[in-house]
PDB file of C-alpha atoms and ligand atoms in Angstrom:
ATOM      1  CA  MET A   1     -13.272   9.204  -4.540  1.00  0.00           C
ATOM      2  CA  PRO A   2     -13.850   5.248  -4.318  1.00  0.00           C
ATOM      3  CA  LEU A   3     -14.183   3.327  -7.295  1.00  0.00           C
ATOM      4  CA  THR A   4     -17.628   2.287  -8.434  1.00  0.00           C
ATOM      5  CA  ILE A   5     -18.636  -1.131  -9.862  1.00  0.00           C
ATOM      6  CA  PHE A   6     -21.925  -1.751 -11.278  1.00  0.00           C
ATOM      7  CA  PHE A   7     -23.077  -5.456 -10.561  1.00  0.00           C
ATOM      8  CA  LEU A   8     -25.824  -6.111 -13.117  1.00  0.00           C
ATOM      9  CA  ASN A   9     -28.007  -9.355 -12.878  1.00  0.00           C
ATOM     10  CA  GLY A  10     -30.394 -10.410 -15.545  1.00  0.00           C
ATOM     11  CA  PRO A  11     -33.771 -12.506 -15.466  1.00  0.00           C
ATOM     12  CA  ASN A  12     -34.818 -14.829 -12.866  1.00  0.00           C
ATOM     13  CA  ALA A  13     -31.549 -14.096 -10.771  1.00  0.00           C
ATOM     14  CA  ASN A  14     -34.071 -12.838  -8.048  1.00  0.00           C
ATOM     15  CA  LEU A  15     -34.991 -16.549  -7.834  1.00  0.00           C
ATOM     16  CA  TYR A  16     -31.633 -17.990  -6.769  1.00  0.00           C
ATOM     17  CA  GLY A  17     -31.923 -20.349  -3.767  1.00  0.00           C
ATOM     18  CA  LEU A  18     -35.428 -21.004  -4.494  1.00  0.00           C
ATOM     19  CA  ASP A  19     -34.942 -23.028  -7.713  1.00  0.00           C
ATOM     20  CA  PRO A  20     -36.023 -26.603  -6.877  1.00  0.00           C
ATOM     21  CA  SER A  21     -33.290 -27.933  -9.062  1.00  0.00           C
ATOM     22  CA  GLY A  22     -30.895 -26.658  -6.704  1.00  0.00           C
ATOM     23  CA  THR A  23     -28.558 -25.292  -9.635  1.00  0.00           C
ATOM     24  CA  TYR A  24     -28.057 -21.971  -8.073  1.00  0.00           C
ATOM     25  CA  GLY A  25     -27.497 -23.066  -4.457  1.00  0.00           C
ATOM     26  CA  THR A  26     -29.548 -22.323  -1.323  1.00  0.00           C
ATOM     27  CA  GLU A  27     -28.634 -18.845  -0.609  1.00  0.00           C
ATOM     28  CA  SER A  28     -31.276 -16.271  -1.486  1.00  0.00           C
ATOM     29  CA  PHE A  29     -30.710 -13.418  -3.768  1.00  0.00           C
ATOM     30  CA  PRO A  30     -30.869 -10.790  -1.211  1.00  0.00           C
ATOM     31  CA  ALA A  31     -28.369 -12.794   0.984  1.00  0.00           C
ATOM     32  CA  ILE A  32     -26.067 -12.974  -2.055  1.00  0.00           C
ATOM     33  CA  ARG A  33     -26.548  -9.135  -2.558  1.00  0.00           C
ATOM     34  CA  GLU A  34     -25.552  -8.547   1.070  1.00  0.00           C
ATOM     35  CA  ARG A  35     -22.576 -10.803   0.623  1.00  0.00           C
ATOM     36  CA  CYS A  36     -21.348  -8.771  -2.408  1.00  0.00           C
ATOM     37  CA  LEU A  37     -21.898  -5.520  -0.729  1.00  0.00           C
ATOM     38  CA  ALA A  38     -19.939  -6.645   2.302  1.00  0.00           C
ATOM     39  CA  HIS A  39     -17.154  -7.914   0.257  1.00  0.00           C
ATOM     40  CA  ALA A  40     -16.924  -4.647  -1.758  1.00  0.00           C
ATOM     41  CA  GLN A  41     -16.836  -2.851   1.524  1.00  0.00           C
ATOM     42  CA  THR A  42     -13.653  -4.787   2.577  1.00  0.00           C
ATOM     43  CA  LEU A  43     -12.152  -3.734  -0.755  1.00  0.00           C
ATOM     44  CA  GLY A  44     -13.137  -0.125  -0.306  1.00  0.00           C
ATOM     45  CA  VAL A  45     -15.191   0.175  -3.524  1.00  0.00           C
ATOM     46  CA  THR A  46     -18.561   1.228  -4.027  1.00  0.00           C
ATOM     47  CA  LEU A  47     -20.999  -1.649  -5.500  1.00  0.00           C
ATOM     48  CA  ASP A  48     -24.220  -0.784  -7.215  1.00  0.00           C
ATOM     49  CA  PHE A  49     -25.953  -4.074  -7.290  1.00  0.00           C
ATOM     50  CA  ARG A  50     -29.107  -4.330  -9.478  1.00  0.00           C
ATOM     51  CA  GLN A  51     -31.403  -7.086 -11.044  1.00  0.00           C
ATOM     52  CA  SER A  52     -33.803  -6.783 -13.965  1.00  0.00           C
ATOM     53  CA  ASN A  53     -36.040  -9.367 -15.671  1.00  0.00           C
ATOM     54  CA  HIS A  54     -36.006  -6.946 -18.662  1.00  0.00           C
ATOM     55  CA  GLU A  55     -33.389  -6.647 -21.303  1.00  0.00           C
ATOM     56  CA  GLY A  56     -33.800  -2.859 -22.229  1.00  0.00           C
ATOM     57  CA  GLU A  57     -33.544  -2.035 -18.510  1.00  0.00           C
ATOM     58  CA  ILE A  58     -30.176  -3.833 -18.449  1.00  0.00           C
ATOM     59  CA  VAL A  59     -29.031  -1.989 -21.780  1.00  0.00           C
ATOM     60  CA  ASP A  60     -30.113   1.450 -19.947  1.00  0.00           C
ATOM     61  CA  TRP A  61     -28.019   0.421 -17.119  1.00  0.00           C
ATOM     62  CA  ILE A  62     -24.859  -0.515 -19.023  1.00  0.00           C
ATOM     63  CA  GLN A  63     -25.349   2.863 -20.838  1.00  0.00           C
ATOM     64  CA  GLU A  64     -25.586   4.577 -17.461  1.00  0.00           C
ATOM     65  CA  ALA A  65     -22.360   2.843 -16.292  1.00  0.00           C
ATOM     66  CA  ARG A  66     -20.443   4.586 -19.198  1.00  0.00           C
ATOM     67  CA  ALA A  67     -20.485   7.829 -16.923  1.00  0.00           C
ATOM     68  CA  LYS A  68     -20.733   6.288 -13.501  1.00  0.00           C
ATOM     69  CA  ALA A  69     -19.001   3.013 -13.149  1.00  0.00           C
ATOM     70  CA  ASP A  70     -15.291   2.132 -13.319  1.00  0.00           C
ATOM     71  CA  ALA A  71     -16.137  -1.499 -14.135  1.00  0.00           C
ATOM     72  CA  ILE A  72     -18.976  -3.802 -14.694  1.00  0.00           C
ATOM     73  CA  VAL A  73     -19.621  -7.249 -13.490  1.00  0.00           C
ATOM     74  CA  ILE A  74     -22.449  -8.917 -15.210  1.00  0.00           C
ATOM     75  CA  ASN A  75     -24.495 -12.046 -15.115  1.00  0.00           C
ATOM     76  CA  ALA A  76     -27.027 -11.343 -18.003  1.00  0.00           C
ATOM     77  CA  ALA A  77     -28.450 -14.805 -16.901  1.00  0.00           C
ATOM     78  CA  GLY A  78     -30.631 -16.373 -19.994  1.00  0.00           C
ATOM     79  CA  LEU A  79     -30.072 -12.983 -21.953  1.00  0.00           C
ATOM     80  CA  THR A  80     -26.237 -14.119 -22.087  1.00  0.00           C
ATOM     81  CA  TYR A  81     -26.941 -16.533 -24.994  1.00  0.00           C
ATOM     82  CA  THR A  82     -29.446 -14.115 -27.025  1.00  0.00           C
ATOM     83  CA  SER A  83     -28.780 -10.502 -26.632  1.00  0.00           C
ATOM     84  CA  ILE A  84     -26.942  -8.551 -29.254  1.00  0.00           C
ATOM     85  CA  ALA A  85     -28.382  -5.573 -27.611  1.00  0.00           C
ATOM     86  CA  ILE A  86     -26.505  -6.247 -24.297  1.00  0.00           C
ATOM     87  CA  LEU A  87     -23.439  -7.194 -26.357  1.00  0.00           C
ATOM     88  CA  ASP A  88     -23.581  -3.798 -28.175  1.00  0.00           C
ATOM     89  CA  ALA A  89     -24.188  -1.916 -25.099  1.00  0.00           C
ATOM     90  CA  LEU A  90     -21.043  -3.654 -23.303  1.00  0.00           C
ATOM     91  CA  LEU A  91     -18.879  -2.944 -26.363  1.00  0.00           C
ATOM     92  CA  ALA A  92     -19.680   0.792 -25.835  1.00  0.00           C
ATOM     93  CA  PHE A  93     -18.154   0.645 -22.213  1.00  0.00           C
ATOM     94  CA  ASP A  94     -14.338   0.874 -22.549  1.00  0.00           C
ATOM     95  CA  LYS A  95     -13.540  -0.217 -19.125  1.00  0.00           C
ATOM     96  CA  PRO A  96     -13.181  -3.714 -17.303  1.00  0.00           C
ATOM     97  CA  ILE A  97     -16.160  -6.083 -17.744  1.00  0.00           C
ATOM     98  CA  ILE A  98     -16.385  -9.263 -15.748  1.00  0.00           C
ATOM     99  CA  GLU A  99     -18.825 -11.953 -16.983  1.00  0.00           C
ATOM    100  CA  ALA A 100     -20.034 -14.031 -13.980  1.00  0.00           C
ATOM    101  CA  HIS A 101     -22.189 -17.088 -13.638  1.00  0.00           C
ATOM    102  CA  MET A 102     -23.303 -18.978 -10.576  1.00  0.00           C
ATOM    103  CA  SER A 103     -23.127 -22.336 -12.438  1.00  0.00           C
ATOM    104  CA  ASN A 104     -20.471 -23.735 -14.667  1.00  0.00           C
ATOM    105  CA  ILE A 105     -22.280 -23.022 -18.084  1.00  0.00           C
ATOM    106  CA  TRP A 106     -19.978 -25.238 -20.005  1.00  0.00           C
ATOM    107  CA  LYS A 107     -21.042 -28.238 -17.947  1.00  0.00           C
ATOM    108  CA  ARG A 108     -24.696 -27.729 -18.943  1.00  0.00           C
ATOM    109  CA  GLU A 109     -26.881 -27.816 -22.006  1.00  0.00           C
ATOM    110  CA  PRO A 110     -25.175 -26.850 -25.247  1.00  0.00           C
ATOM    111  CA  PHE A 111     -27.263 -23.672 -25.654  1.00  0.00           C
ATOM    112  CA  ARG A 112     -25.623 -22.311 -22.735  1.00  0.00           C
ATOM    113  CA  HIS A 113     -22.095 -22.783 -24.389  1.00  0.00           C
ATOM    114  CA  HIS A 114     -22.263 -19.516 -26.541  1.00  0.00           C
ATOM    115  CA  SER A 115     -22.173 -16.323 -24.581  1.00  0.00           C
ATOM    116  CA  PHE A 116     -22.485 -12.904 -26.325  1.00  0.00           C
ATOM    117  CA  VAL A 117     -21.429 -11.457 -23.126  1.00  0.00           C
ATOM    118  CA  SER A 118     -17.962 -12.994 -23.491  1.00  0.00           C
ATOM    119  CA  LYS A 119     -17.526 -11.232 -26.692  1.00  0.00           C
ATOM    120  CA  ALA A 120     -17.016  -7.914 -24.830  1.00  0.00           C
ATOM    121  CA  ALA A 121     -15.786  -9.415 -21.375  1.00  0.00           C
ATOM    122  CA  THR A 122     -12.303  -8.885 -19.986  1.00  0.00           C
ATOM    123  CA  GLY A 123     -12.553 -12.104 -18.016  1.00  0.00           C
ATOM    124  CA  VAL A 124     -15.350 -14.722 -16.928  1.00  0.00           C
ATOM    125  CA  VAL A 125     -15.999 -16.370 -13.584  1.00  0.00           C
ATOM    126  CA  ALA A 126     -18.218 -19.411 -13.841  1.00  0.00           C
ATOM    127  CA  GLY A 127     -19.276 -22.401 -11.533  1.00  0.00           C
ATOM    128  CA  LEU A 128     -18.258 -21.019  -8.125  1.00  0.00           C
ATOM    129  CA  GLY A 129     -21.507 -19.900  -6.936  1.00  0.00           C
ATOM    130  CA  ALA A 130     -21.508 -16.804  -4.617  1.00  0.00           C
ATOM    131  CA  LEU A 131     -17.921 -17.184  -4.269  1.00  0.00           C
ATOM    132  CA  GLY A 132     -17.437 -16.431  -7.966  1.00  0.00           C
ATOM    133  CA  TYR A 133     -19.282 -13.184  -7.422  1.00  0.00           C
ATOM    134  CA  GLU A 134     -16.837 -12.175  -4.845  1.00  0.00           C
ATOM    135  CA  LEU A 135     -13.955 -13.227  -7.120  1.00  0.00           C
ATOM    136  CA  ALA A 136     -15.515 -11.086  -9.866  1.00  0.00           C
ATOM    137  CA  ILE A 137     -15.953  -8.127  -7.799  1.00  0.00           C
ATOM    138  CA  SER A 138     -12.055  -8.460  -6.735  1.00  0.00           C
ATOM    139  CA  ALA A 139     -11.249  -8.768 -10.261  1.00  0.00           C
ATOM    140  CA  ALA A 140     -13.082  -5.717 -11.418  1.00  0.00           C
ATOM    141  CA  ALA A 141     -11.676  -3.647  -8.392  1.00  0.00           C
ATOM    142  CA  ARG A 142      -8.173  -4.707  -9.391  1.00  0.00           C
ATOM    143  CA  LEU A 143      -8.639  -4.014 -13.011  1.00  0.00           C
ATOM    144  CA  ALA A 144     -10.449  -0.826 -12.472  1.00  0.00           C
ATOM    145  CA  ALA A 145      -7.760   0.456  -9.914  1.00  0.00           C
ATOM    146  CA  ALA A 146      -4.989  -0.557 -12.330  1.00  0.00           C
ATOM    147  CA  ARG A 147      -6.754   1.349 -15.085  1.00  0.00           C
ATOM    148  CA  ALA A 148      -7.108   4.461 -13.093  1.00  0.00           C
ATOM    149  CA  GLU A 149      -3.452   4.400 -12.134  1.00  0.00           C
ATOM    150  CA  GLY A 150      -2.295   3.540 -15.624  1.00  0.00           C
ATOM    151  CA  GLY A 151      -0.491   0.569 -14.259  1.00  0.00           C
ATOM    152  CA  GLN A 152      -0.437  -3.433 -13.865  1.00  0.00           C
ATOM    153  CA  THR A 153      -2.984  -5.659 -12.400  1.00  0.00           C
TER     154      THR A 153
HETATM  155  C1  DHK B 201     -28.077 -17.808 -14.665  1.00  0.00           C
HETATM  156  C2  DHK B 201     -29.100 -18.186 -15.388  1.00  0.00           C
HETATM  157  O1  DHK B 201     -30.260 -17.743 -15.013  1.00  0.00           O
HETATM  158  C3  DHK B 201     -29.011 -18.990 -16.682  1.00  0.00           C
HETATM  159  O2  DHK B 201     -29.822 -18.581 -17.516  1.00  0.00           O
HETATM  160  C4  DHK B 201     -27.468 -19.053 -17.105  1.00  0.00           C
HETATM  161  C5  DHK B 201     -26.608 -18.403 -15.211  1.00  0.00           C
HETATM  162  C6  DHK B 201     -26.710 -19.448 -16.239  1.00  0.00           C
HETATM  163  C7  DHK B 201     -25.744 -18.704 -13.829  1.00  0.00           C
HETATM  164  O3  DHK B 201     -24.868 -19.713 -13.891  1.00  0.00           O
HETATM  165  O4  DHK B 201     -25.637 -17.723 -13.073  1.00  0.00           O
HETATM  166  O5  DHK B 201     -27.582 -20.223 -18.252  1.00  0.00           O
END
């Protein structure tokens, strides 16, 4: 059975490409989603790509991933810096977790420099836009496959 990766997106990610500041590029969220699904297909993994503006729904999805996913890619967006509930849910997921951000959060305002998600993440990809999402999926797939085989990445 192919490996399954949950790609969870937080609040306002649905507005990517529409943000007048251009921070998140010009590609729409549905287009980014299609890119990610196509990339996962080339890797032979199943990608479950979701977005929610609601913290509790994201917590529910992380809990669901415990039984259904081999790895998580997560961009918790604004909840990255505030949500201990998301951190606790991620800490209860004992498989690879890749934290992804479209923008380079360390180049931005100081309030974006502390990520609770990082406390649970295996690794972080930031600042590379949707390319970073593809890299995050590749990393999650590699780490999940290595874990399944009990081997090296
Ligand atoms: C996305 C957001 O919506 C912001 O709240 C984060 C992140 C950064 C991103 O770069 O993808 O601060």
